Structure formats: C-alpha cells, structure tokens
Short mmCIF file of C-alpha atoms and ligand atoms in Angstrom, two decimals:
data_model
loop_
_atom_site.label_atom_id
_atom_site.label_comp_id
_atom_site.label_asym_id
_atom_site.label_seq_id
_atom_site.Cartn_x
_atom_site.Cartn_y
_atom_site.Cartn_z
CA MET A 20 0.42 0.09 -0.31
CA LEU A 21 0.97 3.72 -0.28
CA LEU A 22 0.99 5.47 2.74
CA LEU A 23 0.66 9.11 3.81
CA THR A 24 1.50 9.17 7.47
CA ILE A 25 1.11 12.35 9.79
CA GLU A 26 2.94 13.41 13.16
CA THR A 27 2.20 15.94 15.39
CA SER A 28 2.62 14.81 18.89
CA CYS A 29 4.49 16.72 20.29
CA ASP A 30 6.58 19.84 18.72
CA GLU A 31 8.02 18.26 15.30
CA THR A 32 5.19 18.41 11.96
CA ALA A 33 5.92 15.82 9.95
CA ALA A 34 4.43 13.65 7.18
CA ALA A 35 5.68 11.25 5.14
CA VAL A 36 4.38 8.80 1.63
CA VAL A 37 5.74 4.86 2.32
CA ARG A 38 5.37 2.23 0.15
CA ASP A 39 4.83 -1.29 1.77
CA GLY A 40 5.48 -0.11 5.24
CA ARG A 41 9.60 -0.02 4.19
CA THR A 42 10.09 2.14 1.20
CA VAL A 43 10.31 5.71 2.37
CA LEU A 44 9.54 7.80 -0.63
CA SER A 45 9.78 11.22 1.38
CA SER A 46 9.84 12.30 4.91
CA ILE A 47 9.66 16.02 5.55
CA VAL A 48 10.19 16.77 9.23
CA ALA A 49 9.28 20.62 10.27
CA THR A 50 10.74 21.41 13.78
CA GLN A 51 9.48 23.96 15.96
CA VAL A 52 12.26 24.29 18.29
CA LYS A 53 13.35 27.86 17.65
CA ASP A 54 9.49 28.54 18.72
CA HIS A 55 9.60 26.88 22.08
CA ALA A 56 13.68 27.66 22.72
CA ILE A 57 13.34 31.27 24.29
CA TYR A 58 10.75 29.18 27.27
CA GLY A 59 13.28 26.79 27.49
CA GLY A 60 10.86 23.92 26.53
CA VAL A 61 7.26 23.22 24.82
CA VAL A 62 4.74 25.48 25.11
CA PRO A 63 1.81 23.40 24.27
CA GLU A 64 -0.48 26.44 23.20
CA ILE A 65 2.31 26.98 20.52
CA ALA A 66 2.96 23.80 19.38
CA SER A 67 -0.94 23.24 18.39
CA ARG A 68 -0.75 26.58 16.62
CA LYS A 69 2.74 26.18 14.37
CA HIS A 70 1.02 22.72 13.66
CA LEU A 71 -1.72 24.42 12.61
CA GLU A 72 0.32 26.63 10.19
CA THR A 73 2.65 24.02 9.30
CA ILE A 74 0.71 21.10 8.04
CA PRO A 75 -0.51 21.48 4.82
CA VAL A 76 2.99 23.21 4.04
CA VAL A 77 4.51 19.72 5.16
CA ILE A 78 1.61 17.06 3.68
CA ASP A 79 2.01 19.40 0.12
CA GLU A 80 6.07 18.80 0.55
CA ALA A 81 6.16 14.89 1.52
CA LEU A 82 3.36 14.55 -1.47
CA ARG A 83 5.48 16.57 -4.32
CA LYS A 84 9.16 15.09 -2.73
CA ALA A 85 7.57 11.64 -3.44
CA SER A 86 6.35 12.47 -6.90
CA VAL A 87 2.81 11.49 -6.55
CA THR A 88 -0.43 13.18 -5.82
CA LEU A 89 -3.19 12.35 -3.00
CA ASP A 90 -5.19 10.10 -6.15
CA ALA A 91 -2.20 7.84 -5.40
CA ILE A 92 -2.55 7.57 -2.02
CA GLU A 93 -4.09 4.50 -0.53
CA GLY A 94 -4.43 4.78 2.89
CA VAL A 95 -3.73 7.12 6.08
CA ALA A 96 -1.60 6.34 9.46
CA VAL A 97 -1.35 9.59 11.57
CA THR A 98 -0.51 9.59 15.34
CA GLN A 99 -3.07 8.69 17.70
CA GLY A 100 -0.89 9.48 21.06
CA PRO A 101 0.35 9.46 23.38
CA GLY A 102 1.71 13.33 23.37
CA LEU A 103 0.26 16.85 23.68
CA ALA A 104 -3.58 17.10 23.16
CA GLY A 105 -4.07 20.21 21.41
CA ALA A 106 -0.95 18.83 18.72
CA LEU A 107 -2.60 15.62 19.16
CA LEU A 108 -5.86 17.08 17.78
CA VAL A 109 -4.14 18.68 14.54
CA GLY A 110 -2.89 15.61 13.03
CA THR A 111 -5.88 13.83 13.82
CA ALA A 112 -8.19 16.04 12.36
CA VAL A 113 -6.07 16.93 9.59
CA ALA A 114 -5.38 13.05 8.67
CA LYS A 115 -9.34 12.16 9.18
CA ALA A 116 -10.34 15.24 6.90
CA ILE A 117 -8.25 13.76 4.02
CA ALA A 118 -9.59 10.18 4.88
CA TYR A 119 -13.01 11.63 4.37
CA ALA A 120 -12.44 13.56 1.18
CA ARG A 121 -10.62 11.04 -0.56
CA ARG A 122 -12.77 7.64 0.69
CA LEU A 123 -9.32 6.21 2.41
CA PRO A 124 -8.84 4.11 5.61
CA ILE A 125 -7.23 5.70 8.23
CA VAL A 126 -5.49 3.92 11.41
CA GLY A 127 -4.39 5.54 14.32
CA VAL A 128 -1.00 4.20 15.27
CA ASN A 129 0.78 4.58 18.61
CA HIS A 130 3.99 7.42 18.76
CA ILE A 131 5.70 4.42 20.78
CA GLU A 132 5.01 2.16 18.58
CA GLY A 133 5.87 4.13 15.36
CA HIS A 134 9.35 4.71 17.27
CA LEU A 135 10.03 1.10 18.42
CA LEU A 136 9.47 -0.34 14.60
CA ALA A 137 11.13 2.50 13.04
CA ILE A 138 14.04 0.10 12.47
CA PHE A 139 11.94 -1.73 10.10
CA LEU A 140 12.69 1.40 7.80
CA GLU A 141 16.46 0.35 7.20
CA ARG A 142 16.54 -3.56 8.20
CA GLU A 143 14.49 -6.36 9.52
CA VAL A 144 14.69 -7.62 12.78
CA ALA A 145 13.38 -11.09 13.53
CA PHE A 146 10.82 -11.40 16.52
CA PRO A 147 10.63 -11.32 19.72
CA PHE A 148 13.30 -9.09 20.59
CA VAL A 149 13.57 -6.39 23.84
CA ALA A 150 13.13 -2.55 22.87
CA LEU A 151 14.31 0.22 24.88
CA ALA A 152 11.76 3.18 24.17
CA VAL A 153 13.68 6.20 25.15
CA SER A 154 12.54 9.87 24.45
CA GLY A 155 11.53 12.95 25.91
CA GLY A 156 8.53 11.63 27.38
CA HIS A 157 9.80 7.51 27.85
CA THR A 158 11.82 5.36 28.96
CA HIS A 159 10.06 2.18 29.18
CA LEU A 160 11.47 -1.50 28.24
CA TYR A 161 9.34 -3.68 26.15
CA ARG A 162 8.90 -7.26 25.05
CA VAL A 163 8.50 -7.25 21.02
CA ASP A 164 7.04 -10.60 19.86
CA GLY A 165 5.00 -8.72 17.01
CA ILE A 166 3.92 -5.86 15.44
CA GLY A 167 1.01 -4.98 17.95
CA ARG A 168 2.22 -7.65 20.39
CA TYR A 169 4.20 -5.73 23.23
CA THR A 170 4.35 -6.21 27.04
CA THR A 171 5.95 -3.47 29.38
CA LEU A 172 9.08 -5.35 31.26
CA GLY A 173 9.55 -2.22 33.15
CA GLN A 174 9.79 2.12 32.53
CA THR A 175 10.93 5.13 34.57
CA LEU A 176 9.31 5.63 37.77
CA ASP A 177 9.98 9.80 37.43
CA ASP A 178 11.07 11.69 34.50
CA ALA A 179 12.04 10.29 31.19
CA ALA A 180 15.69 9.82 30.20
CA GLY A 181 15.44 12.64 27.56
CA GLU A 182 13.75 14.84 29.99
CA ALA A 183 16.76 14.27 32.40
CA PHE A 184 19.50 14.95 29.57
CA ASP A 185 17.56 18.48 29.08
CA LYS A 186 17.02 19.78 32.43
CA VAL A 187 20.42 19.48 32.92
CA ALA A 188 21.38 21.04 30.57
CA LYS A 189 19.14 23.94 31.04
CA LEU A 190 20.56 23.72 34.82
CA LEU A 191 24.28 24.26 33.39
CA GLY A 192 22.77 26.84 31.06
CA LEU A 193 22.76 25.06 27.99
CA PRO A 194 20.45 26.23 25.56
CA TYR A 195 17.22 23.95 24.69
CA PRO A 196 16.88 20.89 23.76
CA GLY A 197 19.72 20.19 25.77
CA GLY A 198 20.27 16.78 24.86
CA VAL A 199 22.65 16.94 21.98
CA GLN A 200 24.80 20.22 23.72
CA ILE A 201 25.24 17.44 26.31
CA ASP A 202 26.23 14.59 23.85
CA ARG A 203 28.46 17.15 21.88
CA LEU A 204 30.15 18.55 25.08
CA ALA A 205 30.84 15.08 26.47
CA VAL A 206 32.68 14.09 23.70
CA GLU A 207 35.90 15.97 25.08
CA GLY A 208 35.28 15.57 28.79
CA ASP A 209 36.66 13.39 31.18
CA PRO A 210 33.31 10.89 32.26
CA THR A 211 35.26 9.84 35.39
CA ARG A 212 35.79 13.14 36.70
CA ILE A 213 32.89 13.33 38.83
CA THR A 214 30.82 9.95 40.22
CA PHE A 215 27.09 10.76 40.09
CA PRO A 216 24.69 7.78 41.15
CA ARG A 217 23.26 5.33 38.74
CA PRO A 218 19.88 4.89 40.22
CA LEU A 219 18.38 1.40 40.87
CA LEU A 220 20.85 -0.01 38.97
CA HIS A 221 21.30 -3.07 40.92
CA ASP A 222 17.73 -3.03 42.04
CA GLY A 223 16.86 -6.29 39.73
CA SER A 224 13.48 -4.79 38.22
CA PHE A 225 13.75 -3.27 34.53
CA ASN A 226 12.36 0.41 36.33
CA PHE A 227 14.43 3.26 35.81
CA SER A 228 15.02 6.61 38.16
CA PHE A 229 16.25 9.55 36.30
CA SER A 230 15.44 12.76 38.75
CA GLY A 231 17.66 11.76 41.46
CA LEU A 232 20.93 11.74 39.09
CA LYS A 233 19.49 15.29 37.75
CA THR A 234 19.25 16.36 41.28
CA ALA A 235 22.51 15.06 41.87
CA VAL A 236 24.13 17.46 39.56
CA LEU A 237 22.00 20.22 40.87
CA ASN A 238 23.42 20.00 44.10
CA HIS A 239 27.42 19.57 42.31
CA VAL A 240 26.72 22.44 40.65
CA ARG A 241 25.51 24.62 43.39
CA LYS A 242 29.05 23.92 45.80
CA ASN A 243 31.15 23.67 42.51
CA PRO A 244 30.06 26.59 40.49
CA VAL A 245 30.74 26.18 36.70
CA GLN A 246 32.95 28.62 34.75
CA ASP A 247 31.12 29.43 31.15
CA ASP A 248 32.98 27.05 28.83
CA GLY A 249 35.67 25.42 30.81
CA GLN A 250 36.65 21.62 31.08
CA MET A 251 34.67 21.40 33.98
CA LEU A 252 31.62 21.61 32.20
CA ARG A 253 32.69 18.95 29.33
CA ASP A 254 33.43 17.16 32.09
CA LEU A 255 30.36 17.24 34.16
CA CYS A 256 28.29 16.23 30.83
CA ALA A 257 30.50 13.69 30.25
CA SER A 258 30.07 12.41 33.90
CA PHE A 259 26.67 12.87 33.99
CA GLN A 260 26.09 11.04 30.51
CA ARG A 261 28.24 8.29 31.76
CA ALA A 262 25.81 7.99 34.77
CA ALA A 263 22.57 7.76 32.75
CA CYS A 264 24.17 5.37 30.02
CA ASP A 265 25.38 2.71 32.44
CA VAL A 266 21.66 2.50 33.56
CA LEU A 267 20.10 2.62 30.37
CA VAL A 268 22.59 0.08 28.95
CA ALA A 269 22.56 -2.52 31.92
CA LYS A 270 19.07 -2.44 32.31
CA THR A 271 18.74 -2.96 28.77
CA LEU A 272 20.87 -6.06 28.02
CA LEU A 273 19.98 -7.46 31.73
CA ALA A 274 15.97 -7.47 30.17
CA ALA A 275 16.99 -9.36 27.55
CA GLU A 276 19.20 -11.68 29.45
CA THR A 277 16.47 -12.20 31.79
CA GLU A 278 13.71 -13.00 28.82
CA GLY A 279 16.40 -14.95 27.27
CA ILE A 280 15.92 -12.94 23.77
CA GLY A 281 19.08 -12.30 21.85
CA ARG A 282 18.34 -9.16 20.26
CA VAL A 283 17.48 -5.29 21.34
CA VAL A 284 16.30 -2.62 19.39
CA VAL A 285 16.86 1.34 21.16
CA ALA A 286 14.65 3.86 19.71
CA GLY A 287 13.59 7.26 20.17
CA GLY A 288 15.27 10.65 20.30
CA VAL A 289 18.20 9.85 23.05
CA ALA A 290 19.22 6.92 20.95
CA CYS A 291 20.50 9.61 18.93
CA ASN A 292 23.13 9.68 21.72
CA SER A 293 26.52 8.88 20.66
CA ALA A 294 27.90 7.50 23.97
CA LEU A 295 24.62 5.42 24.25
CA ARG A 296 24.76 3.81 20.47
CA ARG A 297 28.68 3.44 21.66
CA ASP A 298 28.42 1.80 25.27
CA MET A 299 25.37 -0.16 23.87
CA ALA A 300 27.06 -1.52 20.99
CA ARG A 301 29.76 -2.61 22.77
CA GLU A 302 28.85 -4.12 25.83
CA ALA A 303 25.69 -5.97 23.66
CA ALA A 304 28.50 -7.40 21.72
CA GLU A 305 30.07 -8.88 24.61
CA ARG A 306 27.18 -10.48 25.59
CA GLY A 307 26.32 -11.95 21.57
CA ILE A 308 23.47 -10.00 22.08
CA GLU A 309 22.23 -8.41 18.42
CA LEU A 310 22.15 -5.03 18.44
CA ALA A 311 20.11 -2.48 16.14
CA ILE A 312 19.85 0.91 16.60
CA PRO A 313 18.11 3.29 13.46
CA SER A 314 20.14 5.96 12.01
CA PRO A 315 19.49 9.38 13.87
CA PRO A 316 16.56 10.94 11.69
CA LEU A 317 14.81 7.89 12.46
CA CYS A 318 15.42 8.03 16.46
CA SER A 319 13.93 11.16 16.23
CA ASP A 320 10.48 12.21 15.83
CA ASN A 321 9.28 11.58 11.76
CA ALA A 322 6.10 10.26 10.26
CA ALA A 323 7.87 7.24 8.03
CA MET A 324 7.86 5.21 11.30
CA LEU A 325 4.28 5.45 10.90
CA ALA A 326 4.04 3.91 8.22
CA VAL A 327 5.63 0.29 9.82
CA PRO A 328 2.73 -0.37 11.96
CA GLY A 329 0.14 1.65 9.92
CA ASP A 330 0.75 -0.61 6.85
CA PHE A 331 0.41 -4.15 8.75
CA TYR A 332 -2.63 -3.00 10.55
CA LEU A 333 -4.42 -1.57 6.91
CA SER A 334 -3.36 -3.98 4.88
CA ARG A 335 -4.94 -6.28 7.13
CA GLY A 336 -8.06 -4.69 7.06
CA ILE A 337 -7.52 -3.01 10.95
CA SER A 338 -8.47 0.29 10.17
CA ASP A 339 -10.20 3.34 12.75
CA GLY A 340 -13.45 5.47 11.64
CA LEU A 341 -13.53 9.06 11.26
CA ALA A 342 -14.37 8.38 15.22
CA LEU A 343 -10.99 8.17 15.50
CA ASP A 344 -9.57 10.81 18.28
CA ALA A 345 -6.21 11.62 20.03
CA LEU A 346 -5.57 9.81 23.33
CA VAL A 347 -3.31 11.74 25.39
CA ASN A 348 -1.94 8.49 27.36
CA TRP A 349 -1.71 5.36 25.49
CA PRO A 350 -0.10 2.49 27.00
CA LEU A 351 0.88 0.12 24.41
CA ASP A 352 0.39 -3.09 26.41
CA THR A 353 -3.45 -2.41 24.92
CA ILE A 354 -2.56 -2.82 21.48
CA ARG A 355 -2.95 -6.49 21.23
CA LYS A 356 -6.36 -6.56 21.64
CA ARG A 357 -6.00 -5.15 17.81
CA VAL A 358 -4.28 -7.83 17.15
CA GLU A 359 -5.74 -10.46 18.44
CA ALA A 360 -8.99 -9.30 17.84
O1 KG4 B 25 11.69 10.78 20.36
P1 KG4 B 25 11.95 12.70 20.77
O2 KG4 B 25 12.46 13.54 19.08
O3 KG4 B 25 10.64 13.25 21.05
C1 KG4 B 25 9.90 12.48 21.90
O4 KG4 B 25 8.99 11.39 21.67
O5 KG4 B 25 9.81 12.93 23.35
O6 KG4 B 25 12.94 12.75 21.42
C2 KG4 B 25 13.56 14.01 22.38
C3 KG4 B 25 14.20 13.56 23.19
C4 KG4 B 25 14.63 15.07 23.67
O7 KG4 B 25 14.53 15.18 24.88
C5 KG4 B 25 16.20 15.78 23.37
O8 KG4 B 25 16.73 16.20 24.36
C6 KG4 B 25 16.73 14.00 23.44
O9 KG4 B 25 15.63 13.26 22.77
N1 KG4 B 25 18.04 13.89 22.51
C7 KG4 B 25 19.33 13.45 22.90
C8 KG4 B 25 19.60 13.85 21.70
N2 KG4 B 25 19.33 14.08 20.61
C9 KG4 B 25 18.09 14.11 21.16
N3 KG4 B 25 19.29 13.25 24.08
C10 KG4 B 25 20.75 12.76 24.45
N4 KG4 B 25 21.62 13.09 23.22
C11 KG4 B 25 21.25 13.27 22.18
N5 KG4 B 25 22.14 13.35 21.19
ZN1 ZN B 26 9.20 10.71 20.02
#
C-alpha cells in the first residue's frame, strides 16, 4: 500500500509517503525548536498553533518529494497518541479530513510503537526482541513478540531520560533542547571526573529513575559553580551522560538476558546519543546480543516510522473510522486487543 503518514504529537510537524511499510519515498520533518527555545521547553499552546500553520505545507512537500498526488495514496496513518492533546488533535483532524474527502482507510498509530518499529525502514529484525524506548517522554523497556504484541517490562518511575538530559542541560545554562548539547560537550569531557549515582542499577527490576541523578548534578553545581565553557562543564556533561548511559545499557541487556532474547532494539530521540550508541554496541557485542539502532533521523520524531505499523494494520483490514480521537495516554500493552481481535 502507498501510505500518507502524519505525526504531530509534540513539537515536530511531520508527514511522509511510504510504500508497503518499508520504502520511504519522502519524509518531511518541520521542527518547532526555535519557537519553544526562548521558553526553555515545549509550550503546548504554541505547539498546536504551529502544527496548524505548518501541516498543509509539510503534507504538500511530502507528496511533491514523493512525486505523487493524493490520488495515488491508498491509506492514511496518523499518530493518535500519546502526546500533547492539542498537538495530536491537529494531526488527527487533518488525517481524518483527508481520509473522508478521499474515501481512504485510516488508522491511528501509537507514537511509541512507531519509534520501536522505525528500524524496519532500514533493516528487518526477527521477533521477539527487547526494545528500549528512550525519548523526551518515555524510558520504557518492552518485550516485542510481533507488530502489535508489546509487553511492558519496566519504565521510569519519574523523569524520562530525555527529560533528564534536557533539565540537566538547562541547569548548566545550555540552550534548549539540551540532550544534543550535552552529547556534544561530553565528547571532550572526562566521564570519570565526577561519580554521579546510577539510580536503581542493582535493584533487579527493569525500572528506571532519573530525577535523583538530575538532583545530584544540581547539588554538585551549587557547590562547585561551573565556569562558562571550561573543562569542568565538559567533564560534568560527560560524567552525567556516563551515569545515565550505564543504567540504560545495563537494564536493557539484563532484560534481554532475563527474557532469554538475543536481540535488542533501541529507539527514540535519546537513541541519537553517541555515548549510548557506542556503549550499548560494546556491551551487547560482549554478551553476544544482536543490537539494532536506527540512524539518528529515524530515532527522533518523524512520520515515516508510522508506516511500519500503519501498513501492517491497514493491509490486514484493521482500521479506525472517522471517530478516531486523540489519546493523551495510551499504554502500548493495550494494542494487543487490536491484533488479537
Ligand atoms: O523521540 P523524540 O524526538 O521526541 C519525543 O517523543 O520525546 O525525543 C526527544 C528527546 C529530547 O529530550 C532530546 O533532548 C533527546 O531526545 N535527544 C538527545 C539527543 N538527541 C535528542 N538526548 C541525548 N543525546 C542526544 N544526542
Ligand atoms: Zn518521539
């Protein structure tokens, strides 16, 4: 099927045209980073308004780049949740309008499901696998037995990892969004300079906690004020990043070993982090675990990733009607009903 996919769950307005859930003909992402940067984080009202302004242009561009018109599109997949209510409403309303006007089947896709399956746009991965979804809003470990068959193994008890990166960057005076700034500065930093806590590292669960780590950085900075752009700043970034990555890597590989699964997928915006990619690759190789991480543009928010589940569902006749509504919270485990019905 040739699908048009639409993503507006947070601060990226995105559309893509994808054939058979695998071949990306176009993937357009318009970021709102500049609109939110002066506030130090995403302002939901601004996000909705920007989506409204940008979505027609982004969809036009996706069709143009794919050298197709709406006449060629055979189905629509849209992020239904989780995300910001007003932001999701823009994408779902536009997707429903197109589906209605063109008499096309439409399916609402879970944003995290899109992240977990984005890897299939680059390579196949055999089921089952253990997946770490690590983004601004999520730090979850899943067992994935097939498309639609997700079991939550663990999750953060407080902040998501991306949120911790962004908050630590903010308290270090770095611009928003901070994750990528920490990554950049850490390259020239000494990760052993400061020993920050590795929360829940040895508790045997697959849960995470990042708010204590963030507070530890805050306390350290209060006692040892950071010079503008000195080596201390780089060492702080590297030391924080090492602590966060240690926990993410250890818990993910422990989950794979405990489940007896030799395959791991890492997905979401924080999967762009160079230290996480490197450390996960090294530790997985040591344990003989196969690791798959999408290239960075497919880790951060995009619409192409929605086509993997979108095509799977629509080509099996699983679709939503025009009553499809935004879901601010949507646990992945509940999707099983859809494929087992
Ligand atoms: O998946 P994503 O694009 O949006 C959400 O669904 O949340 O993830 C965004 C998160 C932000 O917290 C951002 O700071 C973080 O991913 N991020 C990074 C890096 N690039 C993006 N965190 C650490 N290192 C990076 N290189
Ligand atoms: Zn995301």
